[in-house]
N, CA, C and O atoms as a Tinker XYZ file with bonds, in Angstrom:
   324  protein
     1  N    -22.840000   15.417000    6.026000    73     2
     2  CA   -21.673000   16.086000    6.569000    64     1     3
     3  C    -21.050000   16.926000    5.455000    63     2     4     5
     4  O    -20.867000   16.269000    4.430000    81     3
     5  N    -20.692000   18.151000    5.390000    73     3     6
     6  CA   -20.147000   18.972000    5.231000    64     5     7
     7  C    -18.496000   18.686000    4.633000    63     6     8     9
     8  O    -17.714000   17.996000    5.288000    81     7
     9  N    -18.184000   19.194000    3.569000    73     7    10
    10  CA   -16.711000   19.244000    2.974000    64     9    11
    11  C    -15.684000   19.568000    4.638000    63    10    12    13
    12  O    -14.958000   18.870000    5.346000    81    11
    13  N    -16.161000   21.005000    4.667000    73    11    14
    14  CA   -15.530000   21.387000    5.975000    64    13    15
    15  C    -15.737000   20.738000    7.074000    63    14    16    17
    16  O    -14.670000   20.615000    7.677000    81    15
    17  N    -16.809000   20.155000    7.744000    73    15    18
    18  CA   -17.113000   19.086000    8.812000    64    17    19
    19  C    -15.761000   18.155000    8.357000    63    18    20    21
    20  O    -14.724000   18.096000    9.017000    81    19
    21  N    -15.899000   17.765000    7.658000    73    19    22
    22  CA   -14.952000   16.344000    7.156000    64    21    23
    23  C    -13.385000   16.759000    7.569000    63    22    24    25
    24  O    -12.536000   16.329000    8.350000    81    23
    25  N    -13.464000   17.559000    6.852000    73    23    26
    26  CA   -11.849000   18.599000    6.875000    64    25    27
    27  C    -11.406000   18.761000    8.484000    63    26    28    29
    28  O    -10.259000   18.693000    8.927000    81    27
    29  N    -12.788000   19.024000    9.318000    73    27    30
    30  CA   -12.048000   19.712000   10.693000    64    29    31
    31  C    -11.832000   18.184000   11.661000    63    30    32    33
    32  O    -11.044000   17.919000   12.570000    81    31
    33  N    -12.987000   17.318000   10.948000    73    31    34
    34  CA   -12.482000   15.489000   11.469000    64    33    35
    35  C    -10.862000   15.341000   11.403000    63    34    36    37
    36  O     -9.923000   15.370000   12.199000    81    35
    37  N    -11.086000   15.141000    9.831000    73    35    38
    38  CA   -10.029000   14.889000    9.333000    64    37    39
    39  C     -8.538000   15.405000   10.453000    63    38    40    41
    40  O     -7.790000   14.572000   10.963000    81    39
    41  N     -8.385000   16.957000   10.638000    73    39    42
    42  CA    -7.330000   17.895000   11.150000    64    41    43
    43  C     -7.536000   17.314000   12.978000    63    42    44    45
    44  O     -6.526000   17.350000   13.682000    81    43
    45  N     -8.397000   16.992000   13.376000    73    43    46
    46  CA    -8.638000   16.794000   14.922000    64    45    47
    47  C     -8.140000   15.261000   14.728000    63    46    48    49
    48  O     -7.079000   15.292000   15.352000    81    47
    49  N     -8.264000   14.059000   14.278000    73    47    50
    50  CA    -7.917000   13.109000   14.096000    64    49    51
    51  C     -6.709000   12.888000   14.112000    63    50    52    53
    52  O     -6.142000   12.047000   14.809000    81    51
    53  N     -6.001000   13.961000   12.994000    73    51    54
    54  CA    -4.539000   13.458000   13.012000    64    53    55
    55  C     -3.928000   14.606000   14.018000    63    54    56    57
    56  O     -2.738000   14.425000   14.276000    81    55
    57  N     -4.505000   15.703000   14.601000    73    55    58
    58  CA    -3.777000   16.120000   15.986000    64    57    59
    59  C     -3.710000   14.964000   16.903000    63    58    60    61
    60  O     -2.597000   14.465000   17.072000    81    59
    61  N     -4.662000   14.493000   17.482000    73    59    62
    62  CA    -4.767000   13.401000   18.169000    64    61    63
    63  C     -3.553000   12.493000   18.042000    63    62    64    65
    64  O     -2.691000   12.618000   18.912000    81    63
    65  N     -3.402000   11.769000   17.263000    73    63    66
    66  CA    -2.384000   11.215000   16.681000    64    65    67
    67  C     -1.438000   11.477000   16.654000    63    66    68    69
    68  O     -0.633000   10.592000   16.947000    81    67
    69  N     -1.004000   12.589000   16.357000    73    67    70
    70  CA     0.233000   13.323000   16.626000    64    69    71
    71  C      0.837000   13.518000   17.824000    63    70    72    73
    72  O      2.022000   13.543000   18.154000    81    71
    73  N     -0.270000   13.664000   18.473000    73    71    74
    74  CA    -0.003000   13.973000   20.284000    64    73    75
    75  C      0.155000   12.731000   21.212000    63    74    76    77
    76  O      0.768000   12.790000   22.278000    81    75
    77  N     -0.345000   11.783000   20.813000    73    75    78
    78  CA    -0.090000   10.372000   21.078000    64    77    79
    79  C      1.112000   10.056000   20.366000    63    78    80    81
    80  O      1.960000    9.667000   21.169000    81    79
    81  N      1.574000   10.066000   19.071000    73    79    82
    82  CA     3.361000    9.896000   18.608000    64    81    83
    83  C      3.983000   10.754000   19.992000    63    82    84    85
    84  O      4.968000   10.109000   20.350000    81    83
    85  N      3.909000   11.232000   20.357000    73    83    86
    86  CA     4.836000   12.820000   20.944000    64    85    87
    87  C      5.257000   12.341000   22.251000    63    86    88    89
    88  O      6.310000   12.437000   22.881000    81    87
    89  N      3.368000   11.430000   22.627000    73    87    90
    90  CA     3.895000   10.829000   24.250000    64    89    91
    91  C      4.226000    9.048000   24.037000    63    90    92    93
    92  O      4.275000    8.310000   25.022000    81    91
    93  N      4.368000    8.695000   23.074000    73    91    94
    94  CA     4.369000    7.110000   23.328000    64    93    95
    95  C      5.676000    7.015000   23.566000    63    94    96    97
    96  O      5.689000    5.943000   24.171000    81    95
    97  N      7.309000    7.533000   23.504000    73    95    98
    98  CA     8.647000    7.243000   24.128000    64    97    99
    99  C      8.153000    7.252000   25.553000    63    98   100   101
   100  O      8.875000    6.480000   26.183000    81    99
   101  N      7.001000    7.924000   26.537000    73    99   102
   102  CA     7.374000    8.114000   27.986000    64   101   103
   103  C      6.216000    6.782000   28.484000    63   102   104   105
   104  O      6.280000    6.214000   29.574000    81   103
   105  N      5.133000    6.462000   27.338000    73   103   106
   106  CA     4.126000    5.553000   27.589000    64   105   107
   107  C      4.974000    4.044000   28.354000    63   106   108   109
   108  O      6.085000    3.516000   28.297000    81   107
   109  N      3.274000    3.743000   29.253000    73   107   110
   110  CA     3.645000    2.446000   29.543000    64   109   111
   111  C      3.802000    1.026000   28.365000    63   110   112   113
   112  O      3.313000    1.208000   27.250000    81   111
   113  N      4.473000   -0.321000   28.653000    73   111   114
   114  CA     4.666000   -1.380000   27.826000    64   113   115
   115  C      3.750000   -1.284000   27.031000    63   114   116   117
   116  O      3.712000   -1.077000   25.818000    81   115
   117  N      2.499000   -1.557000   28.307000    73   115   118
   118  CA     1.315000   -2.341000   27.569000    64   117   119
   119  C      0.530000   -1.313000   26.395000    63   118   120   121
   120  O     -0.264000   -1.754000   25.564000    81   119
   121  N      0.941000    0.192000   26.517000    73   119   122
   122  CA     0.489000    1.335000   25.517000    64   121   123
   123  C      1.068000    1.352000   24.510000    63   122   124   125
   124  O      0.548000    1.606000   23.423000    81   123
   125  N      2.167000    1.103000   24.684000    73   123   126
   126  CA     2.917000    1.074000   22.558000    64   125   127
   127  C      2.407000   -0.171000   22.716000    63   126   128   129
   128  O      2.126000   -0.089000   21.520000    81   127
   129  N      1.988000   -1.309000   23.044000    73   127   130
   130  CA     2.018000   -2.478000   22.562000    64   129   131
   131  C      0.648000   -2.420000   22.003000    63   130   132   133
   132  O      0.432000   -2.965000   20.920000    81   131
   133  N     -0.322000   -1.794000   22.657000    73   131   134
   134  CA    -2.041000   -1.820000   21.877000    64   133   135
   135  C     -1.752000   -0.672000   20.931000    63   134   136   137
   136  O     -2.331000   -0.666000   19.845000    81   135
   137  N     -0.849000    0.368000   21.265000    73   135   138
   138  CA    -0.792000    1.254000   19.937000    64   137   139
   139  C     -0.105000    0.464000   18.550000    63   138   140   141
   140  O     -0.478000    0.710000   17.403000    81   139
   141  N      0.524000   -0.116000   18.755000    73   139   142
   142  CA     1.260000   -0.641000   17.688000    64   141   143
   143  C      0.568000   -2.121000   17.212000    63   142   144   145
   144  O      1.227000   -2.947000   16.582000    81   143
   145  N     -0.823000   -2.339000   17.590000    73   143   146
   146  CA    -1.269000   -3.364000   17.357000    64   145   147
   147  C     -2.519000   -2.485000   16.593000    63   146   148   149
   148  O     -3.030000   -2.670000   15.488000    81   147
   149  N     -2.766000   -1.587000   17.498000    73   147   150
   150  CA    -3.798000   -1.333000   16.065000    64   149   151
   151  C     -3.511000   -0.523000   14.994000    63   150   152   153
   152  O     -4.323000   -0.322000   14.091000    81   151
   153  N     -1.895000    0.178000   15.053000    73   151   154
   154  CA    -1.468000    0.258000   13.926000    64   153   155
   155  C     -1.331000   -0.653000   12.517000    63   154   156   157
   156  O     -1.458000   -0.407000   11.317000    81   155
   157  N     -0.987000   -1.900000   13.361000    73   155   158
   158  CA    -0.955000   -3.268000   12.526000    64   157   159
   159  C     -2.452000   -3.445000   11.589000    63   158   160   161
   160  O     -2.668000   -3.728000   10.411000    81   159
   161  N     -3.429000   -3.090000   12.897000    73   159   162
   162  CA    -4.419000   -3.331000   12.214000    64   161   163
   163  C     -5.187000   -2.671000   11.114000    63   162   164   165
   164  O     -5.960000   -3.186000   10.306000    81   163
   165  N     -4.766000   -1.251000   11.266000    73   163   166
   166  CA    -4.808000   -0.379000   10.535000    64   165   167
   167  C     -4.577000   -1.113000    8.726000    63   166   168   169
   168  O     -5.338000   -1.353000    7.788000    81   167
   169  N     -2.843000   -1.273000    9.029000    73   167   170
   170  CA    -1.916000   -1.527000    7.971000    64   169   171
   171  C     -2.842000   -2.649000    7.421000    63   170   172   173
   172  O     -3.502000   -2.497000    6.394000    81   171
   173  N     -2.848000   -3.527000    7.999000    73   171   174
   174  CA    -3.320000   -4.823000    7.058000    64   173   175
   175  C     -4.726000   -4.561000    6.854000    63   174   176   177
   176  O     -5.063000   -5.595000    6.277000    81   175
   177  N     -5.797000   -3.830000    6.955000    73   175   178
   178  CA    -6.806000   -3.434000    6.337000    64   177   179
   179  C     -6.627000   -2.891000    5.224000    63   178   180   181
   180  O     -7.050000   -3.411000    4.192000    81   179
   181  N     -5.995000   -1.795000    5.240000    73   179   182
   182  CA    -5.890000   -1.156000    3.749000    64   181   183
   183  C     -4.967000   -1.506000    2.938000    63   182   184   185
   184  O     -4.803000   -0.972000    1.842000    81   183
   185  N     -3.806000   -3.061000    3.699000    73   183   186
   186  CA    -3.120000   -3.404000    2.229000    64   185   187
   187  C     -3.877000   -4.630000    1.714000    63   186   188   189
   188  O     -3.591000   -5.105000    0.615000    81   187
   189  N     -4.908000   -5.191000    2.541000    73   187   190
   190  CA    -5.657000   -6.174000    2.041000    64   189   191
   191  C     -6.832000   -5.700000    1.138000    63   190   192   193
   192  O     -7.315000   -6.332000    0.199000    81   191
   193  N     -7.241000   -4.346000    1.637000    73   191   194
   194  CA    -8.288000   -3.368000    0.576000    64   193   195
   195  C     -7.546000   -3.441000   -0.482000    63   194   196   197
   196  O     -8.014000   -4.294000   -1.236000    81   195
   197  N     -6.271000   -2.776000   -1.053000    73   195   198
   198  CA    -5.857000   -2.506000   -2.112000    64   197   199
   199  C     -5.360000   -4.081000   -2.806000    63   198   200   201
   200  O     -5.652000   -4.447000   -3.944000    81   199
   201  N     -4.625000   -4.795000   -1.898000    73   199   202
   202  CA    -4.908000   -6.184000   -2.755000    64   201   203
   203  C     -6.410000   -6.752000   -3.441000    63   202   204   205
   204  O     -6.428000   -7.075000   -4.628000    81   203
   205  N     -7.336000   -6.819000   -2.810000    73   203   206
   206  CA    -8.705000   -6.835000   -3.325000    64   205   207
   207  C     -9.087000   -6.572000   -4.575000    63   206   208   209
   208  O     -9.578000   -7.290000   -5.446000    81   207
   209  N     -8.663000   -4.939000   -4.532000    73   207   210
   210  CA    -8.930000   -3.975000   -5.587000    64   209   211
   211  C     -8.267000   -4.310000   -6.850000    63   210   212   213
   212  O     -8.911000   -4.260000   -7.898000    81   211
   213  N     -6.949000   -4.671000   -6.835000    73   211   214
   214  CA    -5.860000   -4.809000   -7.889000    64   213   215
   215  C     -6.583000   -6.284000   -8.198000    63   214   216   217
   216  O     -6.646000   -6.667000   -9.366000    81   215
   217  N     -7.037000   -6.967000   -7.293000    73   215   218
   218  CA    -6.869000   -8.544000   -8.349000    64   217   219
   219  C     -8.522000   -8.589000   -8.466000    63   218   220   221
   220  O     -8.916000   -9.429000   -9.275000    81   219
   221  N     -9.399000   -7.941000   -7.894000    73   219   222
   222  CA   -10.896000   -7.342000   -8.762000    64   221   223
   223  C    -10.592000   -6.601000  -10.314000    63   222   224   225
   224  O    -11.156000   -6.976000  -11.343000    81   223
   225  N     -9.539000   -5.427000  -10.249000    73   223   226
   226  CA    -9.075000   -4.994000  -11.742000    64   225   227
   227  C     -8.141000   -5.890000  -12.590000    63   226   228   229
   228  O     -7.557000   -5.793000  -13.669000    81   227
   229  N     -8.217000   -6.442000  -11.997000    73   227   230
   230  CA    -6.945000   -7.375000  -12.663000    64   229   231
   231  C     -7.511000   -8.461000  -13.689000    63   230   232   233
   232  O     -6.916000   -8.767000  -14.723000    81   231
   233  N     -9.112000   -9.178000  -13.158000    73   231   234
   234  CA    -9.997000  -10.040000  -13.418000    64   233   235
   235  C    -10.326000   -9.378000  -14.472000    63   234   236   237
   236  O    -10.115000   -9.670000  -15.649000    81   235
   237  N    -11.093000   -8.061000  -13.826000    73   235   238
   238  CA   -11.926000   -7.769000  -14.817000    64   237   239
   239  C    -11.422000   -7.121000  -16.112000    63   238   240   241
   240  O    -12.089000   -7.169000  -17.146000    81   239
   241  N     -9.966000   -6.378000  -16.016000    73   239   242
   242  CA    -9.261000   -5.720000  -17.349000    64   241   243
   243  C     -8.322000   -6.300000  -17.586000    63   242   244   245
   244  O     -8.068000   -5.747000  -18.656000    81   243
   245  N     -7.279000   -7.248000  -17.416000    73   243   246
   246  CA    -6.168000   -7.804000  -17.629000    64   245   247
   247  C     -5.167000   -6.890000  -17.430000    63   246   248   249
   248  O     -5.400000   -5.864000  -16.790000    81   247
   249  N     -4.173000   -7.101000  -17.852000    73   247   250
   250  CA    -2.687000   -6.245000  -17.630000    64   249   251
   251  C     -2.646000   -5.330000  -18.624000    63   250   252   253
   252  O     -1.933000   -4.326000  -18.610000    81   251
   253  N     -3.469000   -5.679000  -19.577000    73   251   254
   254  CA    -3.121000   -4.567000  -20.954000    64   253   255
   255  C     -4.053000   -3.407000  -20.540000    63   254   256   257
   256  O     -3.821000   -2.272000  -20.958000    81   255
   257  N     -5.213000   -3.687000  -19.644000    73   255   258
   258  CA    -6.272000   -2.386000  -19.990000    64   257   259
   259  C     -7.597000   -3.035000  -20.588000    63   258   260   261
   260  O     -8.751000   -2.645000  -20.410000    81   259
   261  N     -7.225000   -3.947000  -21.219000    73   259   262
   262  CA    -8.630000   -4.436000  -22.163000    64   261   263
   263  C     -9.189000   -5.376000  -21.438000    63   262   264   265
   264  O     -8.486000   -6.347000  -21.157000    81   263
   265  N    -10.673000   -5.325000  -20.922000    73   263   266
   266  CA   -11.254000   -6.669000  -20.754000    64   265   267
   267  C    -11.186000   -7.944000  -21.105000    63   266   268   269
   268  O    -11.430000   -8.336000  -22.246000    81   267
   269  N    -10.900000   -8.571000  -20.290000    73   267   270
   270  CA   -10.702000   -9.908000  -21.146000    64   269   271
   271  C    -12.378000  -10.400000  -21.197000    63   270   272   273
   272  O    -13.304000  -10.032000  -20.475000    81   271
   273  N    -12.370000  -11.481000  -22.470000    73   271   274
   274  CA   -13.508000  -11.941000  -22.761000    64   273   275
   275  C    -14.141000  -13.063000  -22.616000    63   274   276   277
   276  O    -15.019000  -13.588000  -23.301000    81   275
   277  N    -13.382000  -13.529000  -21.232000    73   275   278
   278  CA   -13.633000  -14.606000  -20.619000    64   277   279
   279  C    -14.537000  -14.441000  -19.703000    63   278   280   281
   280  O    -15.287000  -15.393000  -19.490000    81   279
   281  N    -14.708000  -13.186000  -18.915000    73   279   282
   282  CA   -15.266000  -12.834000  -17.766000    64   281   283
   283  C    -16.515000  -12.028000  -18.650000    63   282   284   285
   284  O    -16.925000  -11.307000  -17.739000    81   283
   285  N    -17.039000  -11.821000  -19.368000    73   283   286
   286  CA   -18.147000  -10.931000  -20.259000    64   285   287
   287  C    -19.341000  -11.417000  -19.705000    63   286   288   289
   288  O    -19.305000  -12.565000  -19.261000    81   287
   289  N    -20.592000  -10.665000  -19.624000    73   287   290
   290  CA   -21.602000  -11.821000  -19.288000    64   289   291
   291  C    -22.207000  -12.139000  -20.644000    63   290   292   293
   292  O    -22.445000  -11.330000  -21.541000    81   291
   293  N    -22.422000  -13.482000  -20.647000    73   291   294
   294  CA   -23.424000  -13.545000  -21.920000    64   293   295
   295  C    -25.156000  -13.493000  -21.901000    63   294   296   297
   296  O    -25.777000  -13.576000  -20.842000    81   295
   297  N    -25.617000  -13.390000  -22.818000    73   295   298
   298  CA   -27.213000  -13.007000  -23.110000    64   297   299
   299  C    -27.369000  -14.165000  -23.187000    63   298   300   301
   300  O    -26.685000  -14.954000  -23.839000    81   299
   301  N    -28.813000  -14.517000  -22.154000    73   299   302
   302  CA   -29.647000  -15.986000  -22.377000    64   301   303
   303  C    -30.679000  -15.083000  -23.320000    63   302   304   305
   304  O    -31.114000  -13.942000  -23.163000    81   303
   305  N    -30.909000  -16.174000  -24.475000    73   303   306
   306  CA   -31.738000  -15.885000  -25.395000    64   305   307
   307  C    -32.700000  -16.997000  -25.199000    63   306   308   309
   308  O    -32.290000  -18.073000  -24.764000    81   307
   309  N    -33.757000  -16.843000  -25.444000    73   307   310
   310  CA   -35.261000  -17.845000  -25.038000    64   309   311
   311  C    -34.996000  -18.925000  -26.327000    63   310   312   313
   312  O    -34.751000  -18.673000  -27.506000    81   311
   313  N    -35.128000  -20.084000  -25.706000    73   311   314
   314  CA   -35.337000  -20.851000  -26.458000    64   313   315
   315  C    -36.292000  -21.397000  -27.599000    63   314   316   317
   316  O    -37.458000  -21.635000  -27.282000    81   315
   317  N    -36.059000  -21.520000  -28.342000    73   315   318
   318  CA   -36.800000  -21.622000  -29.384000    64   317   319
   319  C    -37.659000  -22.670000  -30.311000    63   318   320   321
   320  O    -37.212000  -23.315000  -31.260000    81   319
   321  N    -39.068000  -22.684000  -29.783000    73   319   322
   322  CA   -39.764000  -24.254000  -30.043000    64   321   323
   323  C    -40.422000  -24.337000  -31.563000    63   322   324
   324  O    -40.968000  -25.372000  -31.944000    81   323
């Protein structure tokens, strides 16, 4: 796919969206209620992605930036007869 393919997704996606904000005051119950549920679902995907992410960087660099050297892998070296 294409930069521009992506781009014209991208622009048709959030028209969509937009046009659905525009009619959900006249929508029925049960339509804000599945809209606003998979908004939810939306939300807690990508704040559980970015939690993920932060405590994956978090492991692996600490708070300063520097790796900590707890998590390093070490070299098995062959034993020696």
């Amino acid at each position: 796919m294409s930069p521009e393919d992506f781009l014209k997704e991208v622009q048709a996606i959030g028209e969509k969206f937009l046009l659905k904000l525009q009619k959900l005051p006249k929508a029925d119950p049960v339509e804000i209620a599945s809209f606003t549920v998979v908004l939810l679902f939306i939300a807690t995907v990508l704040v559980l992605t970015i939690i993920a992410c932060s405590c994956c960087c978090y492991s692996c660099c600490g708070c300063d930036g520097r790796p900590d050297p707890r998590y390093k892998k070490s070299r098995v070296r062959p034993a020696a007869h």
